[in-house]
Amino acid sequence: MDGQYSLSMVFPAYNEQDNLERLIADADRASGSVSDDYEIIIVDDGSTDRTPEILARLKESYPNLVVHTHKPNRGYTAALRTGFAGATKDLVFYSDADNQFDLQEIGLLMEKIEGNDIVVGYRKDRQDPWIRIFVSRCFNILSHAVFKFSVRDVDCAFKLFRRNVFDEIKINSEHFMVDTEIMSKAVLYGYRVAEVGVTHLPRTAGQTTVKPTDVIKTLRGMIWLHTELRRLKKQRSPG
Ligand code: UDP
Ligand code: MG
């Protein structure tokens, strides 16, 4: 399997200055272990810390590093949209820039891409505050009921796609709805989805951007997505 597919790794980054050095070293090692042809795409989502200068320096040591910059900050979903649009390889992987995953475990996803279009991680022992884990469980149950996908950890930022998936799945949402949007559109278009358990680590540098008020935004996002899916279904089978 090694070297069979080329690989784009995408990471949205907002004020992650203390995570970037390790992130890119780990990403370079991990992608090099599963592919001979890879690129590491960082989307600097309008960072106001030292992210731009650190990335400029790292580009000198990592020729496979590609940087896209938003100015000002546009949010997680927009950052992923930019990253996916810039990806040029056969497979597109994404994760967060906060070093909460073991990137070497991309090998587990690569093993399952054969015969599937999307491979989705789930956090085996999630290292976040209990309240977030609780809210996230409720959100997963609710989205299974509404959107008919069955992946157990929809927001797990450790996913691998065949790039052609994005020819059909267009990301139109905002804020943090991107994962729910992708997985519900995967159901609509009949993509084959596999799941694999991955390790989750505590954040040791930088800060989460998730706030309690995001629950309201997420519920609004679900209503928007429901309408969006109805529109697409009508387009596919008019009348
Ligand atoms: N992020 C981003 N733009 C934003 C907010 C976050 O690109 O406006 C990035 C952030 O740097 C991280 C990822 O998105 O790489 C996930 O964000 P965060 O760590 O805040 O979420 P959590 O991991 O706590 O769910
Ligand atoms: Mg995180």
PDB file of C-alpha atoms in Angstrom, residues 16-129:
ATOM      1  CA  GLU A  16      -1.249  28.016  17.144  1.00  0.00           C
ATOM      2  CA  GLN A  17       2.291  29.479  17.289  1.00  0.00           C
ATOM      3  CA  ASP A  18       3.429  27.021  19.983  1.00  0.00           C
ATOM      4  CA  ASN A  19       2.075  23.993  18.150  1.00  0.00           C
ATOM      5  CA  LEU A  20       3.342  24.534  14.616  1.00  0.00           C
ATOM      6  CA  GLU A  21       6.919  23.317  14.867  1.00  0.00           C
ATOM      7  CA  ARG A  22       5.932  19.936  16.301  1.00  0.00           C
ATOM      8  CA  LEU A  23       2.858  19.697  14.076  1.00  0.00           C
ATOM      9  CA  ILE A  24       4.800  20.078  10.862  1.00  0.00           C
ATOM     10  CA  ALA A  25       7.617  17.770  11.959  1.00  0.00           C
ATOM     11  CA  ASP A  26       5.025  15.109  12.885  1.00  0.00           C
ATOM     12  CA  ALA A  27       3.001  15.663   9.701  1.00  0.00           C
ATOM     13  CA  ASP A  28       6.118  15.365   7.558  1.00  0.00           C
ATOM     14  CA  ARG A  29       7.133  12.117   9.250  1.00  0.00           C
ATOM     15  CA  ALA A  30       3.613  10.650   9.163  1.00  0.00           C
ATOM     16  CA  SER A  31       2.902  11.485   5.531  1.00  0.00           C
ATOM     17  CA  GLY A  32       6.363  10.336   4.476  1.00  0.00           C
ATOM     18  CA  SER A  33       5.634   6.972   6.125  1.00  0.00           C
ATOM     19  CA  VAL A  34       2.516   6.337   4.003  1.00  0.00           C
ATOM     20  CA  SER A  35       3.263   8.105   0.715  1.00  0.00           C
ATOM     21  CA  ASP A  36       6.173   9.165  -1.495  1.00  0.00           C
ATOM     22  CA  ASP A  37       4.204  12.100  -2.873  1.00  0.00           C
ATOM     23  CA  TYR A  38       2.630  14.401  -0.325  1.00  0.00           C
ATOM     24  CA  GLU A  39       1.967  18.028   0.578  1.00  0.00           C
ATOM     25  CA  ILE A  40       1.262  19.615   3.959  1.00  0.00           C
ATOM     26  CA  ILE A  41      -1.243  22.455   3.682  1.00  0.00           C
ATOM     27  CA  ILE A  42      -1.567  24.869   6.571  1.00  0.00           C
ATOM     28  CA  VAL A  43      -4.367  27.405   6.415  1.00  0.00           C
ATOM     29  CA  ASP A  44      -3.371  30.312   8.621  1.00  0.00           C
ATOM     30  CA  ASP A  45      -6.838  31.539   9.470  1.00  0.00           C
ATOM     31  CA  GLY A  46      -5.964  35.163  10.235  1.00  0.00           C
ATOM     32  CA  SER A  47      -3.679  34.423  13.181  1.00  0.00           C
ATOM     33  CA  THR A  48      -2.576  37.454  15.165  1.00  0.00           C
ATOM     34  CA  ASP A  49       0.282  35.695  16.965  1.00  0.00           C
ATOM     35  CA  ARG A  50       3.668  34.706  15.494  1.00  0.00           C
ATOM     36  CA  THR A  51       2.116  32.049  13.206  1.00  0.00           C
ATOM     37  CA  PRO A  52       2.982  33.847   9.915  1.00  0.00           C
ATOM     38  CA  GLU A  53       6.680  34.247  10.678  1.00  0.00           C
ATOM     39  CA  ILE A  54       6.999  30.722  12.094  1.00  0.00           C
ATOM     40  CA  LEU A  55       5.388  29.280   8.959  1.00  0.00           C
ATOM     41  CA  ALA A  56       7.670  31.361   6.731  1.00  0.00           C
ATOM     42  CA  ARG A  57      10.680  29.932   8.572  1.00  0.00           C
ATOM     43  CA  LEU A  58       9.392  26.345   8.492  1.00  0.00           C
ATOM     44  CA  LYS A  59       8.814  26.594   4.738  1.00  0.00           C
ATOM     45  CA  GLU A  60      12.590  26.805   4.321  1.00  0.00           C
ATOM     46  CA  SER A  61      13.098  23.411   5.987  1.00  0.00           C
ATOM     47  CA  TYR A  62       9.988  21.661   4.628  1.00  0.00           C
ATOM     48  CA  PRO A  63       9.702  21.933   0.844  1.00  0.00           C
ATOM     49  CA  ASN A  64       6.353  20.092   0.916  1.00  0.00           C
ATOM     50  CA  LEU A  65       4.775  22.770   3.110  1.00  0.00           C
ATOM     51  CA  VAL A  66       2.146  24.966   1.440  1.00  0.00           C
ATOM     52  CA  VAL A  67       0.659  27.925   3.326  1.00  0.00           C
ATOM     53  CA  HIS A  68      -2.661  29.634   2.635  1.00  0.00           C
ATOM     54  CA  THR A  69      -3.535  32.761   4.569  1.00  0.00           C
ATOM     55  CA  HIS A  70      -6.877  34.270   5.516  1.00  0.00           C
ATOM     56  CA  LYS A  71      -6.937  37.864   6.608  1.00  0.00           C
ATOM     57  CA  PRO A  72      -8.803  38.435   8.824  1.00  0.00           C
ATOM     58  CA  ASN A  73      -9.967  35.271  10.617  1.00  0.00           C
ATOM     59  CA  ARG A  74     -12.843  33.470   8.865  1.00  0.00           C
ATOM     60  CA  GLY A  75     -13.488  30.472  11.106  1.00  0.00           C
ATOM     61  CA  TYR A  76     -12.877  26.738  11.104  1.00  0.00           C
ATOM     62  CA  THR A  77     -15.222  25.771   8.269  1.00  0.00           C
ATOM     63  CA  ALA A  78     -13.885  28.440   5.920  1.00  0.00           C
ATOM     64  CA  ALA A  79     -10.325  27.400   6.763  1.00  0.00           C
ATOM     65  CA  LEU A  80     -11.061  23.780   5.864  1.00  0.00           C
ATOM     66  CA  ARG A  81     -12.824  24.866   2.663  1.00  0.00           C
ATOM     67  CA  THR A  82      -9.685  26.759   1.596  1.00  0.00           C
ATOM     68  CA  GLY A  83      -7.473  23.802   2.510  1.00  0.00           C
ATOM     69  CA  PHE A  84      -9.573  21.268   0.603  1.00  0.00           C
ATOM     70  CA  ALA A  85      -9.816  23.560  -2.433  1.00  0.00           C
ATOM     71  CA  GLY A  86      -6.022  23.850  -2.502  1.00  0.00           C
ATOM     72  CA  ALA A  87      -5.388  20.099  -2.149  1.00  0.00           C
ATOM     73  CA  THR A  88      -3.929  18.516  -5.291  1.00  0.00           C
ATOM     74  CA  LYS A  89      -3.226  14.871  -4.344  1.00  0.00           C
ATOM     75  CA  ASP A  90      -5.271  11.620  -4.628  1.00  0.00           C
ATOM     76  CA  LEU A  91      -6.240  11.552  -0.964  1.00  0.00           C
ATOM     77  CA  VAL A  92      -7.033  14.431   1.369  1.00  0.00           C
ATOM     78  CA  PHE A  93      -6.526  14.091   5.108  1.00  0.00           C
ATOM     79  CA  TYR A  94      -7.318  16.765   7.647  1.00  0.00           C
ATOM     80  CA  SER A  95      -6.711  17.268  11.314  1.00  0.00           C
ATOM     81  CA  ASP A  96      -6.416  20.172  13.738  1.00  0.00           C
ATOM     82  CA  ALA A  97      -3.203  22.095  14.290  1.00  0.00           C
ATOM     83  CA  ASP A  98      -3.260  21.661  18.066  1.00  0.00           C
ATOM     84  CA  ASN A  99      -1.392  18.331  18.324  1.00  0.00           C
ATOM     85  CA  GLN A 100      -4.317  16.515  19.945  1.00  0.00           C
ATOM     86  CA  PHE A 101      -3.893  13.517  17.614  1.00  0.00           C
ATOM     87  CA  ASP A 102      -1.084  11.097  16.876  1.00  0.00           C
ATOM     88  CA  LEU A 103      -0.537  11.767  13.171  1.00  0.00           C
ATOM     89  CA  GLN A 104       1.271   8.445  12.722  1.00  0.00           C
ATOM     90  CA  GLU A 105      -2.180   6.896  13.057  1.00  0.00           C
ATOM     91  CA  ILE A 106      -2.971   8.147   9.561  1.00  0.00           C
ATOM     92  CA  GLY A 107      -1.693   4.662   8.655  1.00  0.00           C
ATOM     93  CA  LEU A 108      -4.877   3.224  10.215  1.00  0.00           C
ATOM     94  CA  LEU A 109      -7.010   5.362   7.895  1.00  0.00           C
ATOM     95  CA  MET A 110      -4.908   4.522   4.828  1.00  0.00           C
ATOM     96  CA  GLU A 111      -5.425   0.818   5.510  1.00  0.00           C
ATOM     97  CA  LYS A 112      -9.176   1.319   5.260  1.00  0.00           C
ATOM     98  CA  ILE A 113      -9.375   3.628   2.232  1.00  0.00           C
ATOM     99  CA  GLU A 114      -9.254   0.638  -0.110  1.00  0.00           C
ATOM    100  CA  GLY A 115     -12.914  -0.097  -0.859  1.00  0.00           C
ATOM    101  CA  ASN A 116     -14.074   3.136   0.821  1.00  0.00           C
ATOM    102  CA  ASP A 117     -14.353   6.803  -0.129  1.00  0.00           C
ATOM    103  CA  ILE A 118     -14.098   8.323   3.342  1.00  0.00           C
ATOM    104  CA  VAL A 119     -12.436   7.018   6.493  1.00  0.00           C
ATOM    105  CA  VAL A 120     -13.440   8.744   9.714  1.00  0.00           C
ATOM    106  CA  GLY A 121     -11.713   8.544  13.078  1.00  0.00           C
ATOM    107  CA  TYR A 122     -13.419   8.359  16.428  1.00  0.00           C
ATOM    108  CA  ARG A 123     -11.656   9.415  19.623  1.00  0.00           C
ATOM    109  CA  LYS A 124     -11.246   6.287  21.737  1.00  0.00           C
ATOM    110  CA  ASP A 125     -10.617   8.125  25.014  1.00  0.00           C
ATOM    111  CA  ARG A 126     -11.354  11.765  24.373  1.00  0.00           C
ATOM    112  CA  GLN A 127      -9.137  14.169  26.338  1.00  0.00           C
ATOM    113  CA  ASP A 128     -11.413  17.185  26.691  1.00  0.00           C
ATOM    114  CA  PRO A 129     -13.443  18.586  29.622  1.00  0.00           C
TER     115      PRO A 129
END
